[in-house]
Structure formats: structure tokens, C-alpha cells
mmCIF file with all atom_site columns, C-alpha atoms in Angstrom:
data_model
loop_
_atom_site.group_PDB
_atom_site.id
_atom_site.type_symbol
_atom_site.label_atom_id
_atom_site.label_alt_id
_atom_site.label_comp_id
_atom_site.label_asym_id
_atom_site.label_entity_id
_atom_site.label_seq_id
_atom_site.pdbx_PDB_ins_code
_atom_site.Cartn_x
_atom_site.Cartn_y
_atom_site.Cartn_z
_atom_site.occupancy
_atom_site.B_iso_or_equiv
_atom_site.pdbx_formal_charge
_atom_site.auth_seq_id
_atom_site.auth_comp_id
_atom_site.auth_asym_id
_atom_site.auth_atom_id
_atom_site.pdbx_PDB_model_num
ATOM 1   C CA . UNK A 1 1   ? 115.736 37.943  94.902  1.00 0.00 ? 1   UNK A CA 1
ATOM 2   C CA . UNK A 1 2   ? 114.365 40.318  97.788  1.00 0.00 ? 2   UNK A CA 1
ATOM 3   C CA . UNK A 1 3   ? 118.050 41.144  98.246  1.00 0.00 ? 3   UNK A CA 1
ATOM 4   C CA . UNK A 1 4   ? 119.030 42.143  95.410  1.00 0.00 ? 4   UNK A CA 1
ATOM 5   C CA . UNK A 1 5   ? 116.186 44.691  94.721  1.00 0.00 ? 5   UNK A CA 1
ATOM 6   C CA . UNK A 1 6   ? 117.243 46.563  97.749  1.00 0.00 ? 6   UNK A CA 1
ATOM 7   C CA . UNK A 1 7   ? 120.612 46.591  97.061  1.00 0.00 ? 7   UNK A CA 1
ATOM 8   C CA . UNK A 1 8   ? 119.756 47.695  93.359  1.00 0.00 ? 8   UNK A CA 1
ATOM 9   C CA . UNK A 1 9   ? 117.011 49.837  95.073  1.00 0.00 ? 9   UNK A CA 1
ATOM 10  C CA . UNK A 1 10  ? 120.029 51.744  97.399  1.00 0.00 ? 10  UNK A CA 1
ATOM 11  C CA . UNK A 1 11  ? 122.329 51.787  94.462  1.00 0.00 ? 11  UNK A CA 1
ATOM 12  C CA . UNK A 1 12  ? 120.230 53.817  92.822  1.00 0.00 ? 12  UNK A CA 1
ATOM 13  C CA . UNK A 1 13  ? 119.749 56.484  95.402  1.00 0.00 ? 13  UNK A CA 1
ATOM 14  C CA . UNK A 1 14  ? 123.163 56.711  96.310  1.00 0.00 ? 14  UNK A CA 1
ATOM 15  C CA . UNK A 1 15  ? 124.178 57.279  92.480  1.00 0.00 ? 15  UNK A CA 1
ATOM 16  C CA . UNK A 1 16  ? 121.139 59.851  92.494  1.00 0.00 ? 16  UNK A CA 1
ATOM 17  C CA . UNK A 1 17  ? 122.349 61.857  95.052  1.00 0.00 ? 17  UNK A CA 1
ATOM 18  C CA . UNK A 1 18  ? 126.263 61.699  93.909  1.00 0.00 ? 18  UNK A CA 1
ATOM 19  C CA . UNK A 1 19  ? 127.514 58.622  95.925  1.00 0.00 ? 19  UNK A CA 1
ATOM 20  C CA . UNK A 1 20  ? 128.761 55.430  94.970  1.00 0.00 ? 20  UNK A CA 1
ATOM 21  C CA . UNK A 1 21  ? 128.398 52.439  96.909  1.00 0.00 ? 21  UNK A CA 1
ATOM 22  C CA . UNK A 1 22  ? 131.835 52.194  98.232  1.00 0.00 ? 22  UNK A CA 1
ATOM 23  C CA . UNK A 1 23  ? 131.051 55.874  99.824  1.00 0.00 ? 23  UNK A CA 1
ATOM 24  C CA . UNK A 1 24  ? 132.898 57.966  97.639  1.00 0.00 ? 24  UNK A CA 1
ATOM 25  C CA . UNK A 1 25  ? 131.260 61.286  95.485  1.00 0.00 ? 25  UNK A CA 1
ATOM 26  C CA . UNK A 1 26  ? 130.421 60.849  92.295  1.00 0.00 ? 26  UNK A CA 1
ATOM 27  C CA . UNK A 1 27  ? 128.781 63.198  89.462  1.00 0.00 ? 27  UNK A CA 1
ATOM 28  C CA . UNK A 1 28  ? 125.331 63.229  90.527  1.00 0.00 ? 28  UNK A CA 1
ATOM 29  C CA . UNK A 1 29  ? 123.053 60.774  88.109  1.00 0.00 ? 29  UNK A CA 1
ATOM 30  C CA . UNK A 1 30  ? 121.195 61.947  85.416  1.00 0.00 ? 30  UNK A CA 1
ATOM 31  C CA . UNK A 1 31  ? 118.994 60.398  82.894  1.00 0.00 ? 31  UNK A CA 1
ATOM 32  C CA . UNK A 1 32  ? 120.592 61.437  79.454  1.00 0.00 ? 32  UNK A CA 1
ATOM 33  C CA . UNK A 1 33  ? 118.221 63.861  77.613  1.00 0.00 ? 33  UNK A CA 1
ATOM 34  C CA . UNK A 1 34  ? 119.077 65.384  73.876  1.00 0.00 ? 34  UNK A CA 1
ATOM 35  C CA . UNK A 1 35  ? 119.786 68.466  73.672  1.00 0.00 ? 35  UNK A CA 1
ATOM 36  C CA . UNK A 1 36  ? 117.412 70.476  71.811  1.00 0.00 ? 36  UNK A CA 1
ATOM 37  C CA . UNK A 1 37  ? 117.201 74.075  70.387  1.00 0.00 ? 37  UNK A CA 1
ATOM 38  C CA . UNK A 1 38  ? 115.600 75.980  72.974  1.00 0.00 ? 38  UNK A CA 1
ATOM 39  C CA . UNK A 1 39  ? 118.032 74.302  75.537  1.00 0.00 ? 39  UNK A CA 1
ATOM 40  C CA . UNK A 1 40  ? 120.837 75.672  73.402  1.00 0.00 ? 40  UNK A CA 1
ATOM 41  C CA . UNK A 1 41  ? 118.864 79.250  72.606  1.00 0.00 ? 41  UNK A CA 1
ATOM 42  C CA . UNK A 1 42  ? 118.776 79.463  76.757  1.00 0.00 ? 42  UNK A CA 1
ATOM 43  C CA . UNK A 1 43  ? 122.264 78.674  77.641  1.00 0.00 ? 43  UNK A CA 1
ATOM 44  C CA . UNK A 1 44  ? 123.254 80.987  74.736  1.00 0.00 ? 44  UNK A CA 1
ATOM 45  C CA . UNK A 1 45  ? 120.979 83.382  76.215  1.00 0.00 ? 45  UNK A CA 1
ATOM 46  C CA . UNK A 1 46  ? 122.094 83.431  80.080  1.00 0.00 ? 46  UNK A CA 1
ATOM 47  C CA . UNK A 1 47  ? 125.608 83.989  79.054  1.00 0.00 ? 47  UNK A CA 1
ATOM 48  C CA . UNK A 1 48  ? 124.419 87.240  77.869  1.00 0.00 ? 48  UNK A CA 1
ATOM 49  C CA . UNK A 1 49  ? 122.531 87.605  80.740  1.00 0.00 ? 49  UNK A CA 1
ATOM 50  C CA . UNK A 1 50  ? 124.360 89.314  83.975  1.00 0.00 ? 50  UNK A CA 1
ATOM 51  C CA . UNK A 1 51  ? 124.616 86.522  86.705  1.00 0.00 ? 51  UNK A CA 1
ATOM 52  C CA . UNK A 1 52  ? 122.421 86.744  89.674  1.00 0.00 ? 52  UNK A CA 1
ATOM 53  C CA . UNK A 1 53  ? 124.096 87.833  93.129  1.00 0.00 ? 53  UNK A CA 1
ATOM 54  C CA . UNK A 1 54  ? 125.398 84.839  94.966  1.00 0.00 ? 54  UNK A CA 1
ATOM 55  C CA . UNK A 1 55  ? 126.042 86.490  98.320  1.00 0.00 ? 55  UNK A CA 1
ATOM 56  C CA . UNK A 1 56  ? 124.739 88.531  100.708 1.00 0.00 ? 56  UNK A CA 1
ATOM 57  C CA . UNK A 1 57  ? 127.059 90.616  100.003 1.00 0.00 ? 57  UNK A CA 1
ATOM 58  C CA . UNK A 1 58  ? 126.260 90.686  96.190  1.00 0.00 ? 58  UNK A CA 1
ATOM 59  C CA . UNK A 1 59  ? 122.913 91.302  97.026  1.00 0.00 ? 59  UNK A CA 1
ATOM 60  C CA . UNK A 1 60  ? 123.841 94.278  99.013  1.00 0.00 ? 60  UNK A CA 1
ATOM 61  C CA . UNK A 1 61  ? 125.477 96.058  96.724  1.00 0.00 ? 61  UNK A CA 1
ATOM 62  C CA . UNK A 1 62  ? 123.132 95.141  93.983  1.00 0.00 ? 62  UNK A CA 1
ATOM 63  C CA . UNK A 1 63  ? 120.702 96.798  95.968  1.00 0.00 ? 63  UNK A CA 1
ATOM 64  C CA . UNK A 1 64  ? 122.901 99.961  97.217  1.00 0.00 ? 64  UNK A CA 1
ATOM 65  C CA . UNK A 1 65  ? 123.849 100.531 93.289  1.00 0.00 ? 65  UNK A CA 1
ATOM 66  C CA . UNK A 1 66  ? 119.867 100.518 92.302  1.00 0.00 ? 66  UNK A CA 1
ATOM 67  C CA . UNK A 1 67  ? 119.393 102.860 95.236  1.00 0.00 ? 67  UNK A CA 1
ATOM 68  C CA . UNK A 1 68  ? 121.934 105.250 94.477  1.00 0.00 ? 68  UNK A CA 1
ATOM 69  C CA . UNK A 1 69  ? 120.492 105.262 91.023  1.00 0.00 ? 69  UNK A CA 1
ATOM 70  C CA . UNK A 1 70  ? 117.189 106.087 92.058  1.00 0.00 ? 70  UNK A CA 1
ATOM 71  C CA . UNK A 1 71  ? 118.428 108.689 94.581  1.00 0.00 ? 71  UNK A CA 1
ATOM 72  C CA . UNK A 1 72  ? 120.314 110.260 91.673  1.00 0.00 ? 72  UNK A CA 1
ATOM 73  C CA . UNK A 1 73  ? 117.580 110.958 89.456  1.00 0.00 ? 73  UNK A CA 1
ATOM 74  C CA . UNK A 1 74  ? 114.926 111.938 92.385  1.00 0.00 ? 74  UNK A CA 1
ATOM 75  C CA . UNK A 1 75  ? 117.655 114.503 93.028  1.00 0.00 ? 75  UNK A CA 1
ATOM 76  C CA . UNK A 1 76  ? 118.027 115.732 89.181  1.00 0.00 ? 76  UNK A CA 1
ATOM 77  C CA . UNK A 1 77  ? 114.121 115.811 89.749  1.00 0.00 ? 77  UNK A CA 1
ATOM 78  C CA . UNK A 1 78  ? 114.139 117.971 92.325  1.00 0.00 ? 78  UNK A CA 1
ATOM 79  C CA . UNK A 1 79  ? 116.654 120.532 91.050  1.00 0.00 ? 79  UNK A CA 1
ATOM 80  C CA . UNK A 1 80  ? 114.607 120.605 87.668  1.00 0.00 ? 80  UNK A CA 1
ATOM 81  C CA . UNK A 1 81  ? 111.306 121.458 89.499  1.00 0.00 ? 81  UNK A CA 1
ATOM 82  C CA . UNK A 1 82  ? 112.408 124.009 91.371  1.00 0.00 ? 82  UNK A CA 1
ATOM 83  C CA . UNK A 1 83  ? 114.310 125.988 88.855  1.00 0.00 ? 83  UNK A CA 1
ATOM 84  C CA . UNK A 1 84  ? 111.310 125.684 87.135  1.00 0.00 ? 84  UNK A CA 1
ATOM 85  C CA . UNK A 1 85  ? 109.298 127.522 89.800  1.00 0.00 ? 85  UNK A CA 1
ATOM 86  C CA . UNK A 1 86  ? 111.835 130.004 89.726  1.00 0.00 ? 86  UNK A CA 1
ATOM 87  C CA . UNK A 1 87  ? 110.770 130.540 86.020  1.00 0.00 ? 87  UNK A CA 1
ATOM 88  C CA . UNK A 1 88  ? 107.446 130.148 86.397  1.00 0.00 ? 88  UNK A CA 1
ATOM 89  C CA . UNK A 1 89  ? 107.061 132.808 88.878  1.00 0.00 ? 89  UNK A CA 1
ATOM 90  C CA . UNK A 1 90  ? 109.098 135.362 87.146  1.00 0.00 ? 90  UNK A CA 1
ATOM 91  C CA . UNK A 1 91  ? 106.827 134.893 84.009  1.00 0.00 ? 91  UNK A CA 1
ATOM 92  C CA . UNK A 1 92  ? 103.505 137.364 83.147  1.00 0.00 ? 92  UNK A CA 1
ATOM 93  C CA . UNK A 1 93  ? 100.329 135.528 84.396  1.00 0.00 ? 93  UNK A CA 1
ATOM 94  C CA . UNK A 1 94  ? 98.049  134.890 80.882  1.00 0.00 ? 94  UNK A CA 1
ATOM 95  C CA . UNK A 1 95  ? 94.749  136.234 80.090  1.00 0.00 ? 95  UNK A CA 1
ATOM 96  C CA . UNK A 1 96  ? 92.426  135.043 80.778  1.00 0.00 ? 96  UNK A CA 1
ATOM 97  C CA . UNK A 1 97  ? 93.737  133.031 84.207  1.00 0.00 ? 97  UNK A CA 1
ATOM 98  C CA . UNK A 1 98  ? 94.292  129.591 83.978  1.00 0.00 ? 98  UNK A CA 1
ATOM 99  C CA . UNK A 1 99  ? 91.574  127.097 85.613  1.00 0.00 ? 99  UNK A CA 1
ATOM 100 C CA . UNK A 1 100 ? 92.173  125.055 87.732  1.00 0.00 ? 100 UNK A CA 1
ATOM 101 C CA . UNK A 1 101 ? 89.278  122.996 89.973  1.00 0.00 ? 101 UNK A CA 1
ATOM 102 C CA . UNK A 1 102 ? 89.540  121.763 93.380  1.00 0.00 ? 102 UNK A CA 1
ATOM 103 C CA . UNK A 1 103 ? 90.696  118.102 92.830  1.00 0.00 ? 103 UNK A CA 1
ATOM 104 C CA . UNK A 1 104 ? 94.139  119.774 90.499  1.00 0.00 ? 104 UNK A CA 1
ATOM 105 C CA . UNK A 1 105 ? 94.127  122.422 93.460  1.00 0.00 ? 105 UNK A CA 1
ATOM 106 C CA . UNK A 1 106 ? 94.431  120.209 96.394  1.00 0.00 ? 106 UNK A CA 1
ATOM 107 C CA . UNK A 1 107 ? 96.095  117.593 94.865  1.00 0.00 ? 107 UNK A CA 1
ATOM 108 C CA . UNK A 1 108 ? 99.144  119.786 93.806  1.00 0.00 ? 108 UNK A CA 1
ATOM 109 C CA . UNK A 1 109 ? 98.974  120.007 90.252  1.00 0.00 ? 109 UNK A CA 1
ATOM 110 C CA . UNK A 1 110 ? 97.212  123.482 90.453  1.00 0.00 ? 110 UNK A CA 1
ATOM 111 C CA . UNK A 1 111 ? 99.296  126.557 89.323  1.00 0.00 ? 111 UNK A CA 1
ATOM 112 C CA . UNK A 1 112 ? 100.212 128.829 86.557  1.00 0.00 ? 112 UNK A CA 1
ATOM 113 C CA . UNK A 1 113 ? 102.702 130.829 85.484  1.00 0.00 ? 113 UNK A CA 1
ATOM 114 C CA . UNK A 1 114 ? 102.915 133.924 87.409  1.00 0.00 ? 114 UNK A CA 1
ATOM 115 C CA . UNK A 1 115 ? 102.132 132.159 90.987  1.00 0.00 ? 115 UNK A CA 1
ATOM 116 C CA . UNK A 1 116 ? 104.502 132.770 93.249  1.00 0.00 ? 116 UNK A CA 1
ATOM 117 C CA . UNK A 1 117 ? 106.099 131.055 96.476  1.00 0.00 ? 117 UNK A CA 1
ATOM 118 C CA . UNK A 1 118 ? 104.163 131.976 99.657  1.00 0.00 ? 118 UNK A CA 1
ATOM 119 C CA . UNK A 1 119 ? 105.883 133.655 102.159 1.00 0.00 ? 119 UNK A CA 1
ATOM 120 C CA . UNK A 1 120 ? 105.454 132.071 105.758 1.00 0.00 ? 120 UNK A CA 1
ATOM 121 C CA . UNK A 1 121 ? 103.516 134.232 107.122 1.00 0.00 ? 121 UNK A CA 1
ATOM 122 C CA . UNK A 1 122 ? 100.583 133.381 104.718 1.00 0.00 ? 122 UNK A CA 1
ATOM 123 C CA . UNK A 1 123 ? 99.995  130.108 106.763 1.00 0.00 ? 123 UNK A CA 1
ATOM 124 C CA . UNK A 1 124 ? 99.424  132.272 109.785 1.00 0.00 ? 124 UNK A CA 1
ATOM 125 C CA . UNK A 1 125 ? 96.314  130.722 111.789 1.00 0.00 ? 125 UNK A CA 1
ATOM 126 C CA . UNK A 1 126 ? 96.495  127.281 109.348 1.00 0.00 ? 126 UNK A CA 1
ATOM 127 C CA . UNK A 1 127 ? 98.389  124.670 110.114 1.00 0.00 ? 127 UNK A CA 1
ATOM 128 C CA . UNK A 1 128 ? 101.658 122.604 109.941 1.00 0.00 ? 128 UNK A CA 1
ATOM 129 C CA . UNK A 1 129 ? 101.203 120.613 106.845 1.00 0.00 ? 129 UNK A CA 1
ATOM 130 C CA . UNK A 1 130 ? 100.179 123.614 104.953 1.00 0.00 ? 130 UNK A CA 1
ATOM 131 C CA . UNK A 1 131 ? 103.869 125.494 106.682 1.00 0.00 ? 131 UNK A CA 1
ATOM 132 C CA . UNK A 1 132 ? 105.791 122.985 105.464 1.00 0.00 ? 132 UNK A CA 1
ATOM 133 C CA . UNK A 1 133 ? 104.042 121.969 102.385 1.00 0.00 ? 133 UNK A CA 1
ATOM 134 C CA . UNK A 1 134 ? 106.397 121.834 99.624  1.00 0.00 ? 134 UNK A CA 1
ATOM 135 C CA . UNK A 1 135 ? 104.485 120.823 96.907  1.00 0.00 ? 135 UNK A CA 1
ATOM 136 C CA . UNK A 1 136 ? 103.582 121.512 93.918  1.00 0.00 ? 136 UNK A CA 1
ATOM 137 C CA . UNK A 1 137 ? 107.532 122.417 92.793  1.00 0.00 ? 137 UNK A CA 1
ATOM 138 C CA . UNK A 1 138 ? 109.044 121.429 96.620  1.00 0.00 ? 138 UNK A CA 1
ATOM 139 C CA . UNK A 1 139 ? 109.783 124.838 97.740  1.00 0.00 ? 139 UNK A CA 1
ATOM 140 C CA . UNK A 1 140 ? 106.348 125.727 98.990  1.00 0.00 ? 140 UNK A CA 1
ATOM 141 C CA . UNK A 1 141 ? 102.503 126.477 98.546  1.00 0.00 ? 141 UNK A CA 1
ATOM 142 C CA . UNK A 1 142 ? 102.144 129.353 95.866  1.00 0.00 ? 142 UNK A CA 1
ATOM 143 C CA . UNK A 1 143 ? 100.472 132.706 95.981  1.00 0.00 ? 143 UNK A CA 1
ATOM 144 C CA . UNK A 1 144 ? 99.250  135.165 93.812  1.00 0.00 ? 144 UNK A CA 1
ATOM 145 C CA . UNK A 1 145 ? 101.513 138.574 93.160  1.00 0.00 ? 145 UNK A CA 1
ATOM 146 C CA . UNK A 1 146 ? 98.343  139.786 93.764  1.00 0.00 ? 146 UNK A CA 1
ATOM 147 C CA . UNK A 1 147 ? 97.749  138.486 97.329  1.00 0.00 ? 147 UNK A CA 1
ATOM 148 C CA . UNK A 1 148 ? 96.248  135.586 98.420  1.00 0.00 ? 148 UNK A CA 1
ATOM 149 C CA . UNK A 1 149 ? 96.299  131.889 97.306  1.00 0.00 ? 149 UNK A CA 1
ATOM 150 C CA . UNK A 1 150 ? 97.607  131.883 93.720  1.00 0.00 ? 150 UNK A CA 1
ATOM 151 C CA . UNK A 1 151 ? 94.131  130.453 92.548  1.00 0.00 ? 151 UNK A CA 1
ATOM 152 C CA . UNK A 1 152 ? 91.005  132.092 93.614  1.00 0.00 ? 152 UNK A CA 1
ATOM 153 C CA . UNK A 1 153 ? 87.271  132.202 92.343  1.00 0.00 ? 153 UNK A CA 1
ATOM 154 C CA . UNK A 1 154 ? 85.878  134.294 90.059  1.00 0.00 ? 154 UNK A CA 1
ATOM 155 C CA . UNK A 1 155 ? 89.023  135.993 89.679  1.00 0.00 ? 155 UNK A CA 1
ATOM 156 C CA . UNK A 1 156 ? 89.500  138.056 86.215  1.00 0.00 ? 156 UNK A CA 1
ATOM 157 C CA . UNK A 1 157 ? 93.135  138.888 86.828  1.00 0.00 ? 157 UNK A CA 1
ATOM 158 C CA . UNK A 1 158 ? 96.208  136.977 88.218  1.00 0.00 ? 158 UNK A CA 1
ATOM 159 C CA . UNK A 1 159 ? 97.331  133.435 87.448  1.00 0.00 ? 159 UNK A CA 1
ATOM 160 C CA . UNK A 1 160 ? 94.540  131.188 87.994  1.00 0.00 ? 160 UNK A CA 1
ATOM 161 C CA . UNK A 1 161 ? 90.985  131.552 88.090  1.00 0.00 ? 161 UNK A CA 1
ATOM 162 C CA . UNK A 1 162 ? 89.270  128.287 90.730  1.00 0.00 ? 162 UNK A CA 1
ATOM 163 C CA . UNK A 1 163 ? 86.263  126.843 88.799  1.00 0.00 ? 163 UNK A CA 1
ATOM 164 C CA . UNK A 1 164 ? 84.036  123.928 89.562  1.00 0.00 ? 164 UNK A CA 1
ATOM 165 C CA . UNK A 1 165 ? 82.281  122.442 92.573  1.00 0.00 ? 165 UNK A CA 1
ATOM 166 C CA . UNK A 1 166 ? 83.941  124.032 95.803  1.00 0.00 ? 166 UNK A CA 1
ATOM 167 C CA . UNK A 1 167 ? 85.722  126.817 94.146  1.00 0.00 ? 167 UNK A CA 1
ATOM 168 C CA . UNK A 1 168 ? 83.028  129.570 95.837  1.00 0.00 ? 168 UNK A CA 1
ATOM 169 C CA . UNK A 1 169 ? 84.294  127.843 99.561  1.00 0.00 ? 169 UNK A CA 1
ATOM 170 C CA . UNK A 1 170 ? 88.338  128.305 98.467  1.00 0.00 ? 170 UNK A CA 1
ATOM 171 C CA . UNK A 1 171 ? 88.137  124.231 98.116  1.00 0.00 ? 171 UNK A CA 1
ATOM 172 C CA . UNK A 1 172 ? 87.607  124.071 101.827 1.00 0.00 ? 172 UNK A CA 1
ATOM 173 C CA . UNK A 1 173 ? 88.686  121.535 102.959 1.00 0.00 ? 173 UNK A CA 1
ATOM 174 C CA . UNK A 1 174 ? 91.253  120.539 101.063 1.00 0.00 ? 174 UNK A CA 1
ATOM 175 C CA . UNK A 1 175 ? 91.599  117.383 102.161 1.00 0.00 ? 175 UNK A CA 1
ATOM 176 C CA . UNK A 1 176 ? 87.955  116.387 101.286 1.00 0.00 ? 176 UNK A CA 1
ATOM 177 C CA . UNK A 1 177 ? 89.149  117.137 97.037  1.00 0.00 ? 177 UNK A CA 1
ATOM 178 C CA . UNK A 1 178 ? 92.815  115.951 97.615  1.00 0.00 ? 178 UNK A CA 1
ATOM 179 C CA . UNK A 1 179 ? 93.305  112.704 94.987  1.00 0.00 ? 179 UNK A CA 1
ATOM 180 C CA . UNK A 1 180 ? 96.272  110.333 95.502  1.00 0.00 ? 180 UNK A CA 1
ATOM 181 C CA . UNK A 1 181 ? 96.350  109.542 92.333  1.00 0.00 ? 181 UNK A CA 1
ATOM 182 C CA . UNK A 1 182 ? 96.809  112.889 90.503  1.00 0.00 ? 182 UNK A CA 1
ATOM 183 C CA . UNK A 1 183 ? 99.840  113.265 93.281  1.00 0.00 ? 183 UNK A CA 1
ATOM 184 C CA . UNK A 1 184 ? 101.455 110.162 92.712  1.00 0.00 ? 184 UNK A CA 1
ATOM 185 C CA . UNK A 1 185 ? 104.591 109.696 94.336  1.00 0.00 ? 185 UNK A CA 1
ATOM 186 C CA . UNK A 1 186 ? 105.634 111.964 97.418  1.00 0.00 ? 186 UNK A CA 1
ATOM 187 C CA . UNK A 1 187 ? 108.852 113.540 95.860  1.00 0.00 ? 187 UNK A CA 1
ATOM 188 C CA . UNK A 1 188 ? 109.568 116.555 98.036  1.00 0.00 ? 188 UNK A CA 1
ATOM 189 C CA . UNK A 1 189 ? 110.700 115.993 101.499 1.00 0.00 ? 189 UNK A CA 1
ATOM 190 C CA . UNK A 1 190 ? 108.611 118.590 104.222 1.00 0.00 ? 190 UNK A CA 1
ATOM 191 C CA . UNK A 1 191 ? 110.322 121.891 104.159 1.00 0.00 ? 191 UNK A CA 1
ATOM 192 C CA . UNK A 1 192 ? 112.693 123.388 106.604 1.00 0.00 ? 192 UNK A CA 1
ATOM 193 C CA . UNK A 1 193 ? 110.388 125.195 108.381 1.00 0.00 ? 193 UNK A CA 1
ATOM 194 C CA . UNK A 1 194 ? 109.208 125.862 112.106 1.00 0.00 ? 194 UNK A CA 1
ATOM 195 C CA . UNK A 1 195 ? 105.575 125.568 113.384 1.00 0.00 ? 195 UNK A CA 1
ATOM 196 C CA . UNK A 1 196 ? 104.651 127.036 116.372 1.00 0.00 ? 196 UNK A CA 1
ATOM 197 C CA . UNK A 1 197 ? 101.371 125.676 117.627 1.00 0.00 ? 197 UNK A CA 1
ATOM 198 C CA . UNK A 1 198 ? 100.834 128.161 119.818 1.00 0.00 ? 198 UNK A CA 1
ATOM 199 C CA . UNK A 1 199 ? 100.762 131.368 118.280 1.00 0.00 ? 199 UNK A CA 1
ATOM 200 C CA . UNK A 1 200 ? 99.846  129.277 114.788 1.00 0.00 ? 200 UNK A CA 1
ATOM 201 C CA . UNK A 1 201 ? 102.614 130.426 113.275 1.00 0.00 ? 201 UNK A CA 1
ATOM 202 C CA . UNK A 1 202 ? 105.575 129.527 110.875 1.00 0.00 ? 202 UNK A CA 1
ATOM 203 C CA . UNK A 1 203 ? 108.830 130.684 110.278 1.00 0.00 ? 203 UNK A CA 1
ATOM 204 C CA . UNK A 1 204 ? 111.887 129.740 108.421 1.00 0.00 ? 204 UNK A CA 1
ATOM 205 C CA . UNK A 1 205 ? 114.431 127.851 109.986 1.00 0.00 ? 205 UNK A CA 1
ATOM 206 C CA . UNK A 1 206 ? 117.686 129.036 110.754 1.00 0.00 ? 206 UNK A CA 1
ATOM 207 C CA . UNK A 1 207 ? 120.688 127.738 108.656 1.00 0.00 ? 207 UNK A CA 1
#
């Protein structure tokens, strides 16, 4: 009858969604499905597997773990770089000087060995972001021992000789040849430096 297929009807939901008629819990129903080897390759699996945070919590410090890793080895990065510079600049520039073209140049992959860091008051009458640059070894723009940027044009002597479209114009501006690309991820944090925009000048800050 009509009243039985309801009550058969509500039966069904009520075991479906774990309660029996009478209004107690009850395992949830299931249809009854054989197991077969990929279900029993994927449980195997996931108890290898590290479980998934459950919490907020969890997540957190899931999260603050990763970060700390990352921050770690940004860190390492960092330290490697600049001892590298340190190296770099304390080594013979090579004949002939290493080319470099504008794009390398102002995206901060341009240097050689030999180019040194720029004191501050090369970036007298320039600008901020060049003061605090720190690229391309995050402790500042590089010069030649010679004087001037450490790449120049036409230059026979020193660390790096600028070649290619721009060069003859110092790659001026910069920003028109700067590629995001060949910089990739911002690593170095903007130095500890001071920029006066009055005077145009820069100067170290005081520790």
C-alpha cells in the first residue's frame, strides 16, 4: 500500500544517514561493494602517506614548519652569494673583459670577476633604488677597480666590456632593458642605506 512505501521510503533514509527508526544511531548504510586491488593498493598506500592536518592548529604549524624551511635556505642563499662577491671581487679581471649586454646588465645577472661593490657615493645624483640596490650578490651595485660602473662600452681593460644594442648610451634607461624573467625571484631585501632626496645623496646607515 501507499503506506507502506513511505514508511519503507523513510526507513531507508534514516538507515542512510545512520538512524534507525526507533531514533537511535546506527553505522551509516552502505551498499556492500568487493573489495578490489586498487582499493587495497590505496589504503596500503595512505598509511604510508603522512595524514593531512585536521586542525587549525595543524594547519598552522604545517605551514610555520614549511616557512621556516624556506626561510632557512633563502638565508644559506644569501650567505653563499655574498661570500661569493667577496671572492669575486678579490679575483684578477680576465682578458679580454667579459660581455655582458643590456638585458644581463639591468636585469642583474651582469658582472665578472674583478667588479667590485660600489661605494655610496657612486649613486650621487641617481636615485634611491639604485642606493639601495642590492642585487646582483645583495650587498650592492658593482663597480669597476677602475672607476665607474663595473661594465662599460668599448672598454679593453677591466671586468666587463657592455656590447649590444644600448651599450654606447650606458643601457640608459635601465629600466627600459630590465627582464623579470632573467631576475626571477627578488632574494635580497633593499639595503641598509639612507637616501637623501635632497642633496641626491646616499649614505650608509648607522649600526
Amino acid at each position: 500500500s501507499f503506506g507502506i512505501m513511505k514508511f519503507y521510503l523513510l526507513s531507508t533514509i534514516l538507515l542512510a544517514a545512520g538512524t534507525n527508526v526507533c531514533g537511535t544511531k546506527t553505522t551509516p548504510y552502505a551498499p556492500a561493494v568487493a573489495a578490489t586491488d586498487s582499493d587495497s593498493k590505496s589504503k596500503s598506500s595512505s598509511k604510508s602517506r603522512k595524514s593531512a592536518p585536521h586542525s587549525y592548529k595543524e594547519l598552522y604549524d604545517a605551514l610555520l614548519m614549511e616557512y621556516e624551511k624556506q626561510t632557512f635556505v633563502v638565508s644559506r642563499l644569501r650567505e653563499i652569494l655574498a661570500d661569493a662577491q667577496l671572492k669575486l671581487q678579490a679575483a684578477e679581471p680576465v682578458s679580454p673583459p667579459i660581455q655582458v649586454n643590456c638585458t644581463e646588465l639591468c636585469s642583474g645577472i651582469g658582472f665578472a670577476p674583478g667588479c667590485v661593490i660600489a661605494p655610496v657615493n657612486a649613486f650621487y645624483n641617481t636615485s634611491e633604488t639604485l642606493c639601495k640596490r642590492a642585487s646582483p650578490m645583495g650587498l650592492g651595485l658593482l663597480n669597476s677597480p677602475l672607476g665607474g660602473v663595473c661594465c662599460q662600452y668599448n672598454a679593453t681593460e677591466g671586468p666587463c666590456e657592455l656590447v649590444g644594442p644600448g651599450a654606447e648610451n650606458s643601457c640608459h634607461p635601465c629600466s627600459d632593458w630590465y627582464t623579470p624573467e632573467l631576475n626571477g625571484v627578488e632574494l635580497f631585501l633593499p639595503l641598509n642605506r639612507e637616501w637623501d632626496d635632497t642633496t641626491k645623496t646616499c649614505t650608509e646607515t648607522e649600526t
